[in-house]
Coordinates of C-alpha atoms in Angstrom, one line a residue:
Chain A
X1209 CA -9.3 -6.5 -13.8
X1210 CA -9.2 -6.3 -9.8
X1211 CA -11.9 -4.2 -8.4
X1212 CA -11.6 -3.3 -4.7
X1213 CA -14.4 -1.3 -3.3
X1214 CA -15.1 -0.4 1.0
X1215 CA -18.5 0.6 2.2
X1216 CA -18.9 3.1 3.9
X1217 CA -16.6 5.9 2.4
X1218 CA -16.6 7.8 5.9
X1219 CA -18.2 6.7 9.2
X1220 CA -18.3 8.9 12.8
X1221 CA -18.9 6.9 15.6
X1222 CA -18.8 7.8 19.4
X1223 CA -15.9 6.6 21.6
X1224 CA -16.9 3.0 22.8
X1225 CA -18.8 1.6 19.7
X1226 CA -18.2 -1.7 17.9
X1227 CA -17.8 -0.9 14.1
X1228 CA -17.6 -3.0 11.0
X1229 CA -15.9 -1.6 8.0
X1230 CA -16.4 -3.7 4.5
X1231 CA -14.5 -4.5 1.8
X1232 CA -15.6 -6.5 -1.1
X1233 CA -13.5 -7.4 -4.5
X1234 CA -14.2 -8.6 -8.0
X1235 CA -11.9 -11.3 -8.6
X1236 CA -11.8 -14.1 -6.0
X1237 CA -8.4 -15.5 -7.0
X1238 CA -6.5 -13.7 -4.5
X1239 CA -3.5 -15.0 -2.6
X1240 CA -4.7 -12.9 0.2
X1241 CA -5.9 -9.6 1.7
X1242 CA -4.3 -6.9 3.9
X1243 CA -5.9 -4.2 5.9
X1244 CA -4.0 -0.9 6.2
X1245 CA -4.8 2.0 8.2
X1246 CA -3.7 5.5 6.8
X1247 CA -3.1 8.9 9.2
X1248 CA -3.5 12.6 7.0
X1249 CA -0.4 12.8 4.8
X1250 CA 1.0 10.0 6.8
X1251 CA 2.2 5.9 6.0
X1252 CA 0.3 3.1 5.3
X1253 CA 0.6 0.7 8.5
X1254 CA -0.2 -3.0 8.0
X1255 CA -3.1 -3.9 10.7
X1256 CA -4.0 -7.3 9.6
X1257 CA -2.9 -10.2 7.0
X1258 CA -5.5 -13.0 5.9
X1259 CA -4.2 -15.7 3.8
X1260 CA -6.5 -17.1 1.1
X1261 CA -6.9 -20.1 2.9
X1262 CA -8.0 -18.1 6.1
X1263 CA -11.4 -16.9 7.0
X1264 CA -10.2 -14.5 9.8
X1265 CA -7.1 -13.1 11.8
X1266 CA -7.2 -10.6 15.2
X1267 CA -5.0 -8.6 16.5
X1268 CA -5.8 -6.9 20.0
X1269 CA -9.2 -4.9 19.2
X1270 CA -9.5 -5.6 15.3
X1271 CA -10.3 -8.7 13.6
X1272 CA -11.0 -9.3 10.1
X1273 CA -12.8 -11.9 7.9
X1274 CA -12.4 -13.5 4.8
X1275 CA -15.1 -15.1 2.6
X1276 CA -13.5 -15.3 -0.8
X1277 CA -15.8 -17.1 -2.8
X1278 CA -18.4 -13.9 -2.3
X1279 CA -15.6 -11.5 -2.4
X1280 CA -16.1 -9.8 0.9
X1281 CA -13.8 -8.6 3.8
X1282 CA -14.7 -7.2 6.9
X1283 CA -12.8 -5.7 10.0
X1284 CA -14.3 -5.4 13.3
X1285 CA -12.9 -3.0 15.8
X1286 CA -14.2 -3.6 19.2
X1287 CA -14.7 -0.8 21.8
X1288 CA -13.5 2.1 19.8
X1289 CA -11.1 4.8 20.7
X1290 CA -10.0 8.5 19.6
X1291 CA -7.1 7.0 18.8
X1292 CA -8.5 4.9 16.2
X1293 CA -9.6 7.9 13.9
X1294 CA -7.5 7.2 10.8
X1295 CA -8.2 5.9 7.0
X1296 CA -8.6 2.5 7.1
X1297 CA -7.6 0.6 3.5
X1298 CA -8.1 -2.6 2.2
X1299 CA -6.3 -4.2 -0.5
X1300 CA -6.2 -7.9 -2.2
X1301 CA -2.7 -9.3 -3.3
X1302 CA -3.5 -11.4 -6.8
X1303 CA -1.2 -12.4 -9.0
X1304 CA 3.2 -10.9 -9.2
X1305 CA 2.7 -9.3 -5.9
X1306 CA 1.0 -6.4 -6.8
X1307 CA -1.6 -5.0 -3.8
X1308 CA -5.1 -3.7 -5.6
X1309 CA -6.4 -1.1 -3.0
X1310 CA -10.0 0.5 -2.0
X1311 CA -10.5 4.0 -1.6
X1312 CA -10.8 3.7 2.0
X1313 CA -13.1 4.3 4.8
X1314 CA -12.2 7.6 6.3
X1315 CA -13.3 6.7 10.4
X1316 CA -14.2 8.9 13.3
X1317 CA -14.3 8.3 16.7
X1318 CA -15.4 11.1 19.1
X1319 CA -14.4 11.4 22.8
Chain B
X1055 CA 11.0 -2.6 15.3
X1056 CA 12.6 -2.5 11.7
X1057 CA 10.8 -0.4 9.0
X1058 CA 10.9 1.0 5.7
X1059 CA 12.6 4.2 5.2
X1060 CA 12.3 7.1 2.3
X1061 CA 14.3 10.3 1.3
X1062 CA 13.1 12.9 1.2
X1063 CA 9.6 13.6 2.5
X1064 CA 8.6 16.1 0.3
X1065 CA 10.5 16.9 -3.5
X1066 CA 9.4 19.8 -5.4
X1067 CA 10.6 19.7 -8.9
X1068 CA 9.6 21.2 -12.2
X1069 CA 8.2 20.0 -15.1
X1070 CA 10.8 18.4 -17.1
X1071 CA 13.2 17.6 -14.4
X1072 CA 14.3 14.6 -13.3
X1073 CA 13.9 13.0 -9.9
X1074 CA 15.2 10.2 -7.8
X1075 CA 13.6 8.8 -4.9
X1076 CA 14.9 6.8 -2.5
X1077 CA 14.2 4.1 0.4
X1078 CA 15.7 1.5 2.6
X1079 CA 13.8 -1.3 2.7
X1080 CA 13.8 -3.9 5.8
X1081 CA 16.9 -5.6 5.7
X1082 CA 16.1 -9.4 5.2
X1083 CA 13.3 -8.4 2.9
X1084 CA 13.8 -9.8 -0.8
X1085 CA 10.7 -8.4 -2.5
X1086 CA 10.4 -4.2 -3.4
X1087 CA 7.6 -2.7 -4.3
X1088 CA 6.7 1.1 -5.2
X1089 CA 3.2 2.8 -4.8
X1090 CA 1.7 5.9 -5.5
X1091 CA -1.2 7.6 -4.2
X1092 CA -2.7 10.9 -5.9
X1093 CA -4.5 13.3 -3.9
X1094 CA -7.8 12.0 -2.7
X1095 CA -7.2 8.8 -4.8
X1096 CA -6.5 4.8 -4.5
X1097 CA -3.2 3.8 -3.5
X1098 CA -2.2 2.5 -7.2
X1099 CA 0.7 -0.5 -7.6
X1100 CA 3.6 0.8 -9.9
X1101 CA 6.1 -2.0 -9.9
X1102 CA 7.9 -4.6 -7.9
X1103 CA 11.3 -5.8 -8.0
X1104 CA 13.3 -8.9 -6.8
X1105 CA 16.7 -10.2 -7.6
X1106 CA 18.0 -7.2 -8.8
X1107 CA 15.7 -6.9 -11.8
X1108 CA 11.3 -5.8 -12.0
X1109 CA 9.4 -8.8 -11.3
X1110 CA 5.9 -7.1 -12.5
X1111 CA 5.2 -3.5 -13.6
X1112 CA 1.4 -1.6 -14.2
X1113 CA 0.6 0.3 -17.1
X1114 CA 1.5 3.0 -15.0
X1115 CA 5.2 2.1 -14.9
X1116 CA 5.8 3.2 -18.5
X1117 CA 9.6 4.5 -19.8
X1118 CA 9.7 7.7 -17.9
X1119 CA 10.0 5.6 -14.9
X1120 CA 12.8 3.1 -13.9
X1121 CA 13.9 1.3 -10.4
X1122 CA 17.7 0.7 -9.1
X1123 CA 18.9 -1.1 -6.4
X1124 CA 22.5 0.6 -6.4
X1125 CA 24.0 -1.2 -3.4
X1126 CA 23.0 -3.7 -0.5
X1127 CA 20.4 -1.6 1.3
X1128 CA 18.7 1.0 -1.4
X1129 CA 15.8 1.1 -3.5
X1130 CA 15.1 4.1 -6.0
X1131 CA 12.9 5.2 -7.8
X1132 CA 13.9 7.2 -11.0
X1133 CA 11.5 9.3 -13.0
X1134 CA 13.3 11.0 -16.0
X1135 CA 11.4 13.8 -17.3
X1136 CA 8.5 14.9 -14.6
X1137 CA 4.8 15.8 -15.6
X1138 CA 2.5 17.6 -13.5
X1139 CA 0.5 14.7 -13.5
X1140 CA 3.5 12.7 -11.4
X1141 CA 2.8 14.7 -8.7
X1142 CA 1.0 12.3 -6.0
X1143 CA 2.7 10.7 -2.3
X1144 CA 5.4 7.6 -3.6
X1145 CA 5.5 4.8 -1.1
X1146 CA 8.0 2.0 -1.0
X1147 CA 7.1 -1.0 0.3
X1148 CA 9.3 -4.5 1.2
X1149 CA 8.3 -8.2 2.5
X1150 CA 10.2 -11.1 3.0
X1151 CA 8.9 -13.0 0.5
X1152 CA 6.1 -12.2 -2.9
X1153 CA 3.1 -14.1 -3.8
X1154 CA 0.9 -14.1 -1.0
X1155 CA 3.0 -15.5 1.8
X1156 CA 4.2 -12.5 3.5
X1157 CA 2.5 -9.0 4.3
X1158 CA 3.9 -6.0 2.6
X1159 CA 5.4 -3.1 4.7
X1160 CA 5.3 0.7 3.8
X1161 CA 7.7 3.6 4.3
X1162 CA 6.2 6.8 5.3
X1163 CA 6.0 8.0 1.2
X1164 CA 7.4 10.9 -0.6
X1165 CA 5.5 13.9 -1.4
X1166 CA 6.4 15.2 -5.1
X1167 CA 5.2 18.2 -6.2
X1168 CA 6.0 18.5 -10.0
X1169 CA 5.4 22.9 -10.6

């Protein structure tokens, strides 16, 4: 069974800082990983798609990597902002379309 | 931009009672999916559905729940006979195509509150 984990479980950084948030998963057969970011009681949003056959995708400030054979994803987010404090998910698509999720990393970024 | 819609936001029901929830998933979008998330916990896959019938279902899914496409543009999501235990955020989800090849979009959830 799929096994999603993310290190670390909550992070505070100050305004300006390069982060790296991980994600790592049991099973490498996946068709492909999707990072989410989650506001308090709010939506998931869909930040970034990585096909299996990817190693990475960027999108503005974020990019995230793929190495599937060790079963790790990161996402980078360059010069950080307020605006970026939110719950950050990660979650691997394998077999019938179903999305297996991590618990999150829960980020803070102070002005 | 187009996105995924639920009704209602929040549904307070009690135990026993039977709810339906809604969306309206992004309108060239084949594939439907429904999540839930309980308080302080993983985002969990319940089933998925695509030409007009469930394509895959988790253990979760069992016969209290069932899903419905009624008419060209809704989704639902019908649970019967409400436990406590039910009561978590439901999102609804929709991409273009399954398997891998296209991301997954999310409505803004449903809150149920089973009393």
């Amino acid at each position: 069974k799929q096994e999603v984990t993310q290190i670390p479980a909550a992070l505070s950084v100050p305004e300006g800082e390069n982060l790296v948030l991980n994600c790592s998963f049991t099973d490498s057969a996946i068709y492909n990983l999707q990072w989410f970011r989650q506001d308090p009681g709010k939506g998931l949003t869909s930040l970034l798609l990585i096909q299996s056959s990817q190693r990475e995708q960027t999108s503005g400030r974020l990019n995230a990597s793929l190495d599937k054979s060790s079963g790790r994803s990161t996402l980078y987010i360059a010069a950080s902002q307020p605006g970026d404090s939110a719950t950050y998910l990660c979650a691997v698509e394998t077999g019938y379309s179903t999305l297996t999720f991590g618990k999150g990393t829960m980020l803070l970024v102070s002005p | 931009e187009p996105e995924v819609t639920q009704t209602p936001s929040h549904q307070v029901t009690q135990m026993g009672q039977e709810v339906i929830l809604r969306c309206v998933p992004i309108s060239n979008h084949l594939y439907f999916y429904w999540y839930r998330q309980i308080l302080g916990q993983k985002v969990e896959f319940l089933v998925s559905f695509y030409n007009n019938e469930i394509s895959e279902k988790s253990e979760i899914f069992d016969d209290q729940f069932s899903v419905e496409r009624p008419d060209g543009s809704n989704f639902t999501l019908k649970i019967r006979s409400t436990k406590l235990e039910d009561s978590a955020m439901y999102f609804c989800a929709s991409s273009e195509v399954g398997k891998g090849s296209y991301e997954q979009y999310f409505g803004p959830g449903t809150r149920l509150t089973v009393t």
